[in-house]
PDB file of C-alpha atoms and ligand atoms in Angstrom:
ATOM      1  CA  MET A 766      -0.179  -0.255  -0.075  1.00 73.00           C
ATOM      2  CA  LEU A 767       1.755   3.322  -0.698  1.00 86.00           C
ATOM      3  CA  GLN A 768       2.239   6.178   2.081  1.00 96.00           C
ATOM      4  CA  TYR A 769      -0.360   8.479   2.182  1.00 98.00           C
ATOM      5  CA  SER A 770       1.545  11.264   0.654  1.00 98.00           C
ATOM      6  CA  ALA A 771       2.455   9.595  -2.625  1.00 98.00           C
ATOM      7  CA  TRP A 772      -1.001   8.110  -2.470  1.00 98.00           C
ATOM      8  CA  ILE A 773      -2.712  11.625  -2.492  1.00 98.00           C
ATOM      9  CA  ASP A 774      -0.116  12.807  -5.128  1.00 98.00           C
ATOM     10  CA  LYS A 775      -1.135   9.878  -7.469  1.00 98.00           C
ATOM     11  CA  VAL A 776      -4.674  10.688  -7.096  1.00 98.00           C
ATOM     12  CA  ALA A 777      -4.144  14.229  -7.848  1.00 98.00           C
ATOM     13  CA  LYS A 778      -2.394  13.762 -11.056  1.00 98.00           C
ATOM     14  CA  LYS A 779      -4.755  10.345 -12.189  1.00 98.00           C
ATOM     15  CA  LYS A 780      -7.852  12.580 -11.992  1.00 97.00           C
ATOM     16  CA  ARG A 781      -6.118  16.247 -12.374  1.00 98.00           C
ATOM     17  CA  SER A 782      -7.846  17.642  -9.487  1.00 98.00           C
ATOM     18  CA  LYS A 783      -6.202  19.449  -6.397  1.00 98.00           C
ATOM     19  CA  ILE A 784      -9.507  19.143  -4.822  1.00 98.00           C
ATOM     20  CA  VAL A 785      -9.817  17.504  -0.862  1.00 99.00           C
ATOM     21  CA  LEU A 786     -13.697  17.563  -0.391  1.00 98.00           C
ATOM     22  CA  ALA A 787     -14.437  19.183   3.190  1.00 98.00           C
ATOM     23  CA  LEU A 788     -17.450  17.059   4.176  1.00 98.00           C
ATOM     24  CA  ASP A 789     -18.638  18.841   7.203  1.00 97.00           C
ATOM     25  CA  LEU A 790     -22.141  17.868   6.800  1.00 94.00           C
ATOM     26  CA  THR A 791     -24.291  18.478   9.667  1.00 88.00           C
ATOM     27  CA  ASN A 792     -27.447  16.406  10.803  1.00 74.00           C
ATOM     28  CA  LEU A 793     -29.282  19.724  11.709  1.00 61.00           C
ATOM     29  CA  GLY A 794     -31.035  19.834   8.463  1.00 59.00           C
ATOM     30  CA  SER A 795     -33.921  16.692   7.506  1.00 56.00           C
ATOM     31  CA  LYS A 796     -31.842  14.471   5.322  1.00 70.00           C
ATOM     32  CA  PRO A 797     -30.172  11.606   7.170  1.00 92.00           C
ATOM     33  CA  LEU A 798     -26.198  12.318   7.769  1.00 94.00           C
ATOM     34  CA  LEU A 799     -24.518   9.310   6.551  1.00 95.00           C
ATOM     35  CA  SER A 800     -26.934   8.696   3.763  1.00 94.00           C
ATOM     36  CA  ASN A 801     -25.812  12.532   2.577  1.00 94.00           C
ATOM     37  CA  CYS A 802     -21.936  12.073   3.498  1.00 96.00           C
ATOM     38  CA  LEU A 803     -21.860   9.044   1.022  1.00 97.00           C
ATOM     39  CA  ARG A 804     -23.858  10.466  -1.629  1.00 96.00           C
ATOM     40  CA  VAL A 805     -21.685  13.459  -1.799  1.00 97.00           C
ATOM     41  CA  ILE A 806     -18.714  11.448  -1.736  1.00 98.00           C
ATOM     42  CA  LYS A 807     -20.202   9.423  -4.976  1.00 98.00           C
ATOM     43  CA  GLU A 808     -21.497  12.750  -6.688  1.00 98.00           C
ATOM     44  CA  THR A 809     -17.697  14.040  -6.633  1.00 98.00           C
ATOM     45  CA  ALA A 810     -15.676  11.584  -6.597  1.00 98.00           C
ATOM     46  CA  GLN A 811     -14.505  12.066 -10.191  1.00 98.00           C
ATOM     47  CA  SER A 812     -13.283  15.677  -9.499  1.00 98.00           C
ATOM     48  CA  ILE A 813     -11.839  15.094  -6.012  1.00 98.00           C
ATOM     49  CA  CYS A 814      -8.104  13.576  -4.927  1.00 98.00           C
ATOM     50  CA  ALA A 815      -9.224  13.185  -1.267  1.00 98.00           C
ATOM     51  CA  VAL A 816     -12.043  13.484   1.558  1.00 98.00           C
ATOM     52  CA  LYS A 817     -11.904  15.221   4.638  1.00 98.00           C
ATOM     53  CA  LEU A 818     -13.840  14.869   8.024  1.00 98.00           C
ATOM     54  CA  ASN A 819     -13.841  16.814  10.864  1.00 96.00           C
ATOM     55  CA  ARG A 820     -15.239  15.553  14.282  1.00 96.00           C
ATOM     56  CA  GLN A 821     -18.744  17.064  13.610  1.00 94.00           C
ATOM     57  CA  VAL A 822     -19.432  13.932  11.488  1.00 96.00           C
ATOM     58  CA  VAL A 823     -17.309  11.462  13.316  1.00 96.00           C
ATOM     59  CA  LEU A 824     -19.224  12.503  16.370  1.00 95.00           C
ATOM     60  CA  PRO A 825     -22.465  11.641  15.759  1.00 92.00           C
ATOM     61  CA  LEU A 826     -21.903   8.989  13.649  1.00 94.00           C
ATOM     62  CA  GLY A 827     -19.432   6.850  15.446  1.00 95.00           C
ATOM     63  CA  LEU A 828     -15.736   5.673  14.786  1.00 97.00           C
ATOM     64  CA  LEU A 829     -15.891   2.428  14.931  1.00 95.00           C
ATOM     65  CA  ASN A 830     -20.035   2.967  13.452  1.00 94.00           C
ATOM     66  CA  GLY A 831     -21.308   5.185  10.371  1.00 95.00           C
ATOM     67  CA  VAL A 832     -17.820   6.563   9.830  1.00 97.00           C
ATOM     68  CA  GLN A 833     -16.314   2.935   8.773  1.00 98.00           C
ATOM     69  CA  ARG A 834     -19.038   3.248   5.473  1.00 97.00           C
ATOM     70  CA  ILE A 835     -17.495   6.552   5.018  1.00 98.00           C
ATOM     71  CA  ILE A 836     -14.270   5.561   4.931  1.00 98.00           C
ATOM     72  CA  LYS A 837     -15.228   2.382   2.668  1.00 98.00           C
ATOM     73  CA  LEU A 838     -16.355   4.248   0.360  1.00 98.00           C
ATOM     74  CA  ALA A 839     -13.561   6.119   0.162  1.00 98.00           C
ATOM     75  CA  HIS A 840     -10.502   3.712  -0.366  1.00 98.00           C
ATOM     76  CA  ASN A 841     -12.860   2.016  -2.958  1.00 98.00           C
ATOM     77  CA  LEU A 842     -13.209   4.873  -5.063  1.00 98.00           C
ATOM     78  CA  ASP A 843      -9.421   5.060  -4.317  1.00 98.00           C
ATOM     79  CA  LEU A 844      -9.783   8.376  -2.435  1.00 98.00           C
ATOM     80  CA  PRO A 845      -7.076   8.826   0.939  1.00 98.00           C
ATOM     81  CA  ILE A 846      -9.303  10.329   3.682  1.00 98.00           C
ATOM     82  CA  ILE A 847      -8.385  12.533   6.233  1.00 99.00           C
ATOM     83  CA  MET A 848      -9.078  12.985   9.905  1.00 98.00           C
ATOM     84  CA  ASP A 849      -8.814  16.581  10.377  1.00 98.00           C
ATOM     85  CA  CYS A 850      -8.533  16.862  14.695  1.00 98.00           C
ATOM     86  CA  LYS A 851      -6.150  19.130  15.074  1.00 98.00           C
ATOM     87  CA  ILE A 852      -4.195  16.912  17.749  1.00 98.00           C
ATOM     88  CA  ASN A 853      -3.239  19.628  20.466  1.00 98.00           C
ATOM     89  CA  ASP A 854      -2.606  17.804  23.639  1.00 98.00           C
ATOM     90  CA  VAL A 855       0.580  16.053  25.568  1.00 98.00           C
ATOM     91  CA  GLY A 856       2.411  13.258  23.596  1.00 98.00           C
ATOM     92  CA  HIS A 857       0.905  10.288  24.973  1.00 98.00           C
ATOM     93  CA  THR A 858      -3.231  11.341  24.195  1.00 98.00           C
ATOM     94  CA  ASN A 859      -1.727  12.563  21.031  1.00 98.00           C
ATOM     95  CA  GLU A 860      -0.531   8.977  19.933  1.00 98.00           C
ATOM     96  CA  ALA A 861      -3.819   7.647  21.427  1.00 98.00           C
ATOM     97  CA  ILE A 862      -5.985   9.669  19.428  1.00 98.00           C
ATOM     98  CA  ALA A 863      -3.635   9.500  16.402  1.00 98.00           C
ATOM     99  CA  GLY A 864      -3.757   5.388  16.924  1.00 98.00           C
ATOM    100  CA  HIS A 865      -7.367   5.268  16.740  1.00 98.00           C
ATOM    101  CA  TYR A 866      -8.083   6.998  14.041  1.00 98.00           C
ATOM    102  CA  PHE A 867      -5.105   5.055  12.223  1.00 98.00           C
ATOM    103  CA  SER A 868      -6.594   1.882  13.451  1.00 98.00           C
ATOM    104  CA  ALA A 869      -9.774   3.183  11.726  1.00 98.00           C
ATOM    105  CA  GLY A 870      -8.815   3.270   8.661  1.00 98.00           C
ATOM    106  CA  PHE A 871      -8.055   7.368   8.348  1.00 98.00           C
ATOM    107  CA  ASP A 872      -4.545   7.687   5.928  1.00 98.00           C
ATOM    108  CA  ALA A 873      -3.580  11.087   7.713  1.00 98.00           C
ATOM    109  CA  VAL A 874      -4.542  13.239  10.890  1.00 99.00           C
ATOM    110  CA  THR A 875      -4.556  17.284  11.433  1.00 99.00           C
ATOM    111  CA  ALA A 876      -2.290  18.473  14.300  1.00 98.00           C
ATOM    112  CA  SER A 877      -1.602  21.904  15.880  1.00 98.00           C
ATOM    113  CA  PRO A 878       2.555  22.782  16.567  1.00 98.00           C
ATOM    114  CA  PHE A 879       2.018  25.151  19.277  1.00 98.00           C
ATOM    115  CA  VAL A 880       2.254  21.706  20.895  1.00 98.00           C
ATOM    116  CA  GLY A 881       5.931  21.545  19.928  1.00 98.00           C
ATOM    117  CA  TRP A 882       7.798  18.257  19.904  1.00 98.00           C
ATOM    118  CA  LYS A 883       8.716  16.754  22.662  1.00 98.00           C
ATOM    119  CA  ASP A 884       6.117  14.872  24.508  1.00 98.00           C
ATOM    120  CA  GLY A 885       4.436  16.528  22.054  1.00 98.00           C
ATOM    121  CA  LEU A 886       3.837  15.961  17.942  1.00 98.00           C
ATOM    122  CA  GLU A 887       6.929  13.523  18.100  1.00 98.00           C
ATOM    123  CA  PRO A 888       5.031  10.017  19.108  1.00 98.00           C
ATOM    124  CA  VAL A 889       2.455  11.179  16.526  1.00 98.00           C
ATOM    125  CA  PHE A 890       4.960  11.331  13.585  1.00 98.00           C
ATOM    126  CA  LYS A 891       6.609   8.370  14.908  1.00 98.00           C
ATOM    127  CA  LEU A 892       3.706   6.053  14.629  1.00 98.00           C
ATOM    128  CA  ALA A 893       2.554   7.797  11.328  1.00 98.00           C
ATOM    129  CA  ARG A 894       5.754   6.874   9.815  1.00 98.00           C
ATOM    130  CA  GLN A 895       5.367   3.526  10.840  1.00 98.00           C
ATOM    131  CA  GLN A 896       2.015   2.831   9.725  1.00 98.00           C
ATOM    132  CA  GLY A 897       2.442   5.042   6.163  1.00 98.00           C
ATOM    133  CA  LYS A 898       0.253   7.129   7.488  1.00 98.00           C
ATOM    134  CA  GLY A 899       0.167  11.304   6.825  1.00 98.00           C
ATOM    135  CA  VAL A 900       0.909  14.668   9.420  1.00 98.00           C
ATOM    136  CA  ILE A 901      -0.936  18.010   8.034  1.00 98.00           C
ATOM    137  CA  LEU A 902       0.087  20.803  10.732  1.00 98.00           C
ATOM    138  CA  LEU A 903      -1.568  24.069  10.960  1.00 98.00           C
ATOM    139  CA  VAL A 904       0.551  26.239   9.739  1.00 98.00           C
ATOM    140  CA  TYR A 905      -1.541  29.594   9.590  1.00 98.00           C
ATOM    141  CA  MET A 906      -5.187  29.177  10.165  1.00 98.00           C
ATOM    142  CA  SER A 907      -7.676  30.757   7.490  1.00 98.00           C
ATOM    143  CA  HIS A 908     -10.044  32.740   9.839  1.00 98.00           C
ATOM    144  CA  LYS A 909      -9.625  36.231  11.119  1.00 97.00           C
ATOM    145  CA  GLY A 910      -8.178  35.758  14.594  1.00 98.00           C
ATOM    146  CA  ALA A 911      -5.350  33.372  12.963  1.00 98.00           C
ATOM    147  CA  GLU A 912      -3.297  36.591  13.390  1.00 97.00           C
ATOM    148  CA  GLU A 913      -3.764  36.431  17.201  1.00 97.00           C
ATOM    149  CA  GLY A 914      -2.133  33.018  17.853  1.00 97.00           C
ATOM    150  CA  TYR A 915      -0.687  32.161  14.370  1.00 98.00           C
ATOM    151  CA  GLY A 916       0.380  36.082  13.196  1.00 98.00           C
ATOM    152  CA  GLN A 917       2.475  37.353  16.499  1.00 97.00           C
ATOM    153  CA  ASN A 918       5.625  38.280  16.250  1.00 97.00           C
ATOM    154  CA  VAL A 919       7.947  36.185  18.644  1.00 97.00           C
ATOM    155  CA  VAL A 920      11.556  35.642  19.080  1.00 96.00           C
ATOM    156  CA  ASP A 921      13.621  33.213  16.659  1.00 93.00           C
ATOM    157  CA  PRO A 922      15.102  30.812  18.776  1.00 89.00           C
ATOM    158  CA  LYS A 923      17.411  29.950  16.059  1.00 88.00           C
ATOM    159  CA  THR A 924      18.330  33.742  15.459  1.00 92.00           C
ATOM    160  CA  GLY A 925      17.212  35.441  18.182  1.00 95.00           C
ATOM    161  CA  ASN A 926      15.294  37.974  15.727  1.00 95.00           C
ATOM    162  CA  LEU A 927      11.633  38.789  15.657  1.00 96.00           C
ATOM    163  CA  CYS A 928       9.897  36.946  13.245  1.00 96.00           C
ATOM    164  CA  PRO A 929       6.198  35.658  12.622  1.00 97.00           C
ATOM    165  CA  GLN A 930       4.974  32.533  14.304  1.00 98.00           C
ATOM    166  CA  TYR A 931       3.379  31.084  11.013  1.00 98.00           C
ATOM    167  CA  MET A 932       7.228  31.273   9.399  1.00 98.00           C
ATOM    168  CA  ILE A 933       8.303  29.641  12.561  1.00 97.00           C
ATOM    169  CA  PHE A 934       5.687  26.655  11.891  1.00 98.00           C
ATOM    170  CA  ALA A 935       6.766  26.725   8.258  1.00 98.00           C
ATOM    171  CA  GLY A 936      10.327  25.751   9.427  1.00 97.00           C
ATOM    172  CA  LYS A 937       9.310  22.939  11.703  1.00 97.00           C
ATOM    173  CA  ALA A 938       7.037  21.600   8.726  1.00 98.00           C
ATOM    174  CA  LEU A 939      10.417  21.474   7.084  1.00 98.00           C
ATOM    175  CA  GLU A 940      11.980  19.447   9.864  1.00 98.00           C
ATOM    176  CA  TRP A 941       9.308  17.469  10.934  1.00 98.00           C
ATOM    177  CA  GLY A 942       8.654  16.363   7.855  1.00 98.00           C
ATOM    178  CA  ALA A 943       5.120  17.110   7.775  1.00 98.00           C
ATOM    179  CA  ASP A 944       3.272  15.651   4.673  1.00 98.00           C
ATOM    180  CA  GLY A 945       1.467  18.965   4.371  1.00 98.00           C
ATOM    181  CA  ALA A 946       1.110  22.530   5.616  1.00 98.00           C
ATOM    182  CA  VAL A 947      -2.802  23.954   6.364  1.00 99.00           C
ATOM    183  CA  VAL A 948      -2.222  27.954   5.271  1.00 98.00           C
ATOM    184  CA  GLY A 949      -5.822  29.507   4.770  1.00 98.00           C
ATOM    185  CA  ALA A 950      -6.194  30.740   1.179  1.00 98.00           C
ATOM    186  CA  THR A 951      -7.951  33.605   2.337  1.00 98.00           C
ATOM    187  CA  TYR A 952      -4.327  34.649   3.149  1.00 98.00           C
ATOM    188  CA  PRO A 953      -2.492  34.393  -0.092  1.00 98.00           C
ATOM    189  CA  GLU A 954       0.406  36.572   1.011  1.00 98.00           C
ATOM    190  CA  LYS A 955       1.059  34.582   3.627  1.00 98.00           C
ATOM    191  CA  ILE A 956       0.508  31.309   1.291  1.00 98.00           C
ATOM    192  CA  SER A 957       3.200  33.014  -0.835  1.00 98.00           C
ATOM    193  CA  ALA A 958       5.643  33.203   2.232  1.00 98.00           C
ATOM    194  CA  ILE A 959       5.324  30.356   3.466  1.00 98.00           C
ATOM    195  CA  HIS A 960       5.749  28.188  -0.025  1.00 98.00           C
ATOM    196  CA  LYS A 961       9.054  30.182  -0.152  1.00 98.00           C
ATOM    197  CA  THR A 962       9.922  28.132   3.108  1.00 97.00           C
ATOM    198  CA  LEU A 963       8.659  24.834   1.923  1.00 98.00           C
ATOM    199  CA  GLY A 964       9.098  24.833  -1.871  1.00 97.00           C
ATOM    200  CA  THR A 965       8.105  21.500  -3.137  1.00 96.00           C
ATOM    201  CA  LYS A 966       8.986  19.716   0.135  1.00 97.00           C
ATOM    202  CA  VAL A 967       5.653  19.894   1.805  1.00 98.00           C
ATOM    203  CA  PRO A 968       2.460  20.608   0.043  1.00 98.00           C
ATOM    204  CA  ILE A 969      -0.118  23.372   1.059  1.00 98.00           C
ATOM    205  CA  TYR A 970      -3.517  22.640   1.459  1.00 99.00           C
ATOM    206  CA  SER A 971      -5.128  25.456   1.361  1.00 98.00           C
ATOM    207  CA  PRO A 972      -9.100  25.906   3.042  1.00 98.00           C
ATOM    208  CA  GLY A 973     -10.899  28.672   2.677  1.00 98.00           C
ATOM    209  CA  VAL A 974     -11.956  29.512  -1.166  1.00 98.00           C
ATOM    210  CA  GLY A 975     -15.362  30.481  -1.216  1.00 96.00           C
ATOM    211  CA  VAL A 976     -17.777  31.330   1.507  1.00 97.00           C
ATOM    212  CA  GLN A 977     -14.965  31.888   3.406  1.00 98.00           C
ATOM    213  CA  GLY A 978     -13.980  34.616   0.866  1.00 97.00           C
ATOM    214  CA  GLY A 979     -10.717  33.188  -0.517  1.00 98.00           C
ATOM    215  CA  ASP A 980     -10.104  33.535  -4.551  1.00 98.00           C
ATOM    216  CA  VAL A 981      -8.906  30.483  -5.751  1.00 98.00           C
ATOM    217  CA  GLU A 982      -6.625  32.050  -8.574  1.00 97.00           C
ATOM    218  CA  ALA A 983      -5.422  33.972  -5.672  1.00 98.00           C
ATOM    219  CA  ALA A 984      -4.420  30.945  -3.674  1.00 98.00           C
ATOM    220  CA  ILE A 985      -3.177  28.648  -6.868  1.00 97.00           C
ATOM    221  CA  GLN A 986      -0.594  31.626  -7.554  1.00 97.00           C
ATOM    222  CA  ALA A 987       0.326  31.628  -4.232  1.00 98.00           C
ATOM    223  CA  GLY A 988       1.850  28.475  -4.123  1.00 97.00           C
ATOM    224  CA  ALA A 989      -1.324  26.076  -2.839  1.00 98.00           C
ATOM    225  CA  THR A 990      -0.915  22.633  -4.044  1.00 98.00           C
ATOM    226  CA  TYR A 991      -4.701  21.320  -2.700  1.00 98.00           C
ATOM    227  CA  LEU A 992      -7.344  23.179  -2.059  1.00 98.00           C
ATOM    228  CA  ILE A 993     -10.156  22.251   1.003  1.00 98.00           C
ATOM    229  CA  ILE A 994     -13.441  22.987  -0.287  1.00 98.00           C
ATOM    230  CA  GLY A 995     -16.732  22.235   1.681  1.00 98.00           C
ATOM    231  CA  ARG A 996     -19.815  24.019   1.346  1.00 97.00           C
ATOM    232  CA  THR A 997     -19.275  25.582  -1.916  1.00 98.00           C
ATOM    233  CA  ILE A 998     -19.451  22.018  -2.894  1.00 98.00           C
ATOM    234  CA  PHE A 999     -21.995  20.258  -0.481  1.00 96.00           C
ATOM    235  CA  LYS A1000     -24.161  23.103  -0.260  1.00 95.00           C
ATOM    236  CA  SER A1001     -24.612  23.869  -4.073  1.00 96.00           C
ATOM    237  CA  ALA A1002     -27.576  22.555  -5.691  1.00 96.00           C
ATOM    238  CA  ASN A1003     -25.487  20.111  -7.837  1.00 97.00           C
ATOM    239  CA  PRO A1004     -22.534  18.957  -5.891  1.00 98.00           C
ATOM    240  CA  GLN A1005     -21.159  16.873  -8.959  1.00 98.00           C
ATOM    241  CA  LYS A1006     -21.158  19.681 -11.435  1.00 98.00           C
ATOM    242  CA  THR A1007     -20.139  22.285  -8.408  1.00 98.00           C
ATOM    243  CA  SER A1008     -16.884  20.072  -8.032  1.00 98.00           C
ATOM    244  CA  SER A1009     -16.052  19.603 -11.741  1.00 98.00           C
ATOM    245  CA  ASP A1010     -16.717  23.140 -12.536  1.00 98.00           C
ATOM    246  CA  LEU A1011     -14.027  24.250  -9.617  1.00 98.00           C
ATOM    247  CA  LYS A1012     -11.958  21.465 -11.134  1.00 98.00           C
ATOM    248  CA  ASN A1013     -11.973  22.383 -14.073  1.00 98.00           C
ATOM    249  CA  GLN A1014     -11.131  26.280 -13.340  1.00 98.00           C
ATOM    250  CA  ILE A1015      -8.111  25.093 -10.786  1.00 98.00           C
ATOM    251  CA  ASN A1016      -6.654  23.427 -14.158  1.00 98.00           C
ATOM    252  CA  ASP A1017      -7.278  26.594 -16.228  1.00 97.00           C
ATOM    253  CA  ILE A1018      -5.251  28.176 -13.678  1.00 96.00           C
ATOM    254  CA  ILE A1019      -2.846  26.116 -13.656  1.00 95.00           C
ATOM    255  CA  SER A1020      -2.064  25.769 -17.238  1.00 94.00           C
ATOM    256  CA  LYS A1021      -2.448  29.862 -17.444  1.00 91.00           C
ATOM    257  CA  HIS A1022       0.548  30.398 -14.680  1.00 83.00           C
ATOM    258  CA  GLN A1023       2.753  27.232 -15.984  1.00 78.00           C
TER     259      GLN A1023
HETATM  260  P1  BMP B 724     -15.243  25.785   3.681  1.00 94.17           P
HETATM  261  O1  BMP B 724     -14.972  25.289   2.423  1.00 94.17           O
HETATM  262  O2  BMP B 724     -16.774  25.139   3.742  1.00 94.17           O
HETATM  263  O3  BMP B 724     -15.121  26.836   4.066  1.00 94.17           O
HETATM  264  O4  BMP B 724     -14.597  24.322   4.738  1.00 94.17           O
HETATM  265  C1  BMP B 724     -13.567  24.613   4.786  1.00 94.17           C
HETATM  266  C2  BMP B 724     -12.645  23.454   5.945  1.00 94.17           C
HETATM  267  O5  BMP B 724     -11.532  23.208   6.068  1.00 94.17           O
HETATM  268  C3  BMP B 724     -13.529  23.234   6.963  1.00 94.17           C
HETATM  269  O6  BMP B 724     -13.707  22.101   6.609  1.00 94.17           O
HETATM  270  C4  BMP B 724     -12.891  23.488   8.264  1.00 94.17           C
HETATM  271  O7  BMP B 724     -12.693  22.675   9.630  1.00 94.17           O
HETATM  272  C5  BMP B 724     -11.422  23.620   7.626  1.00 94.17           C
HETATM  273  N1  BMP B 724     -10.254  24.315   8.006  1.00 94.17           N
HETATM  274  C6  BMP B 724     -10.760  25.530   8.067  1.00 94.17           C
HETATM  275  O8  BMP B 724     -11.679  26.002   7.413  1.00 94.17           O
HETATM  276  N2  BMP B 724      -9.771  26.841   8.189  1.00 94.17           N
HETATM  277  C7  BMP B 724      -8.193  26.066   8.583  1.00 94.17           C
HETATM  278  O9  BMP B 724      -7.513  27.067   8.993  1.00 94.17           O
HETATM  279  C8  BMP B 724      -8.231  24.595   8.976  1.00 94.17           C
HETATM  280  C9  BMP B 724      -8.858  24.093   8.404  1.00 94.17           C
HETATM  281  O10 BMP B 724      -8.995  22.524   8.864  1.00 94.17           O
END
């Protein structure tokens, strides 16, 4: 079985798609949550390269219950599946959390670099490496409050100079061998700066296009590898067409800037 990073890269090339579907459905509406999730994956499968689940779906469906059906469907359609759990605790619980998600069939997890390496994310990276799974780090989030944490100026311990927190996190993504760095599409200038550090070694996963106000072209041009897209697709009247249109739009932008 391919390692996570190689798998998503292969699927992205095969399907000519950079879209990670954020399946953030809720069961607050009238339709049952599980069948709705399965339907959206089936409708968009040809135009996406991975599926991302949030706790808002895992909590009501259950990791070993309904979520198993979603993971199985994604894998049958040759789609890796990411658990967006934003791991953020001390090492032993981080390791246990990642272990449960990996055992349940998830191919990658997201994690917060604020907790650091020693007794923080080191055990998560070790476990992921042993199992061929991925760890994707938050480097600059897409919402307005991101500047209060990720955007603070801090003293870089290596140089003693003031430096934005997110640039230190970009350095950690490289140093720790992360499989991806999340940078909000709402801040293309941050994508550019982080991309200069990461180059082609760590792909940038960018959420925030569409509903959150980010622009597809600006994010791609700045260096985003994958776009994480949720509501624009699953809340549309026709998710199949919307995802296909977005895929084509992204490919046109890539050809234009090559
Ligand atoms: P939408 O396209 O509906 O705005 O969804 C974006 C997705 O990306 C959500 O699943 C959200 O949890 C995730 N996300 C984000 O929006 N900003 C971040 O900085 C990090 C995220 O994981």
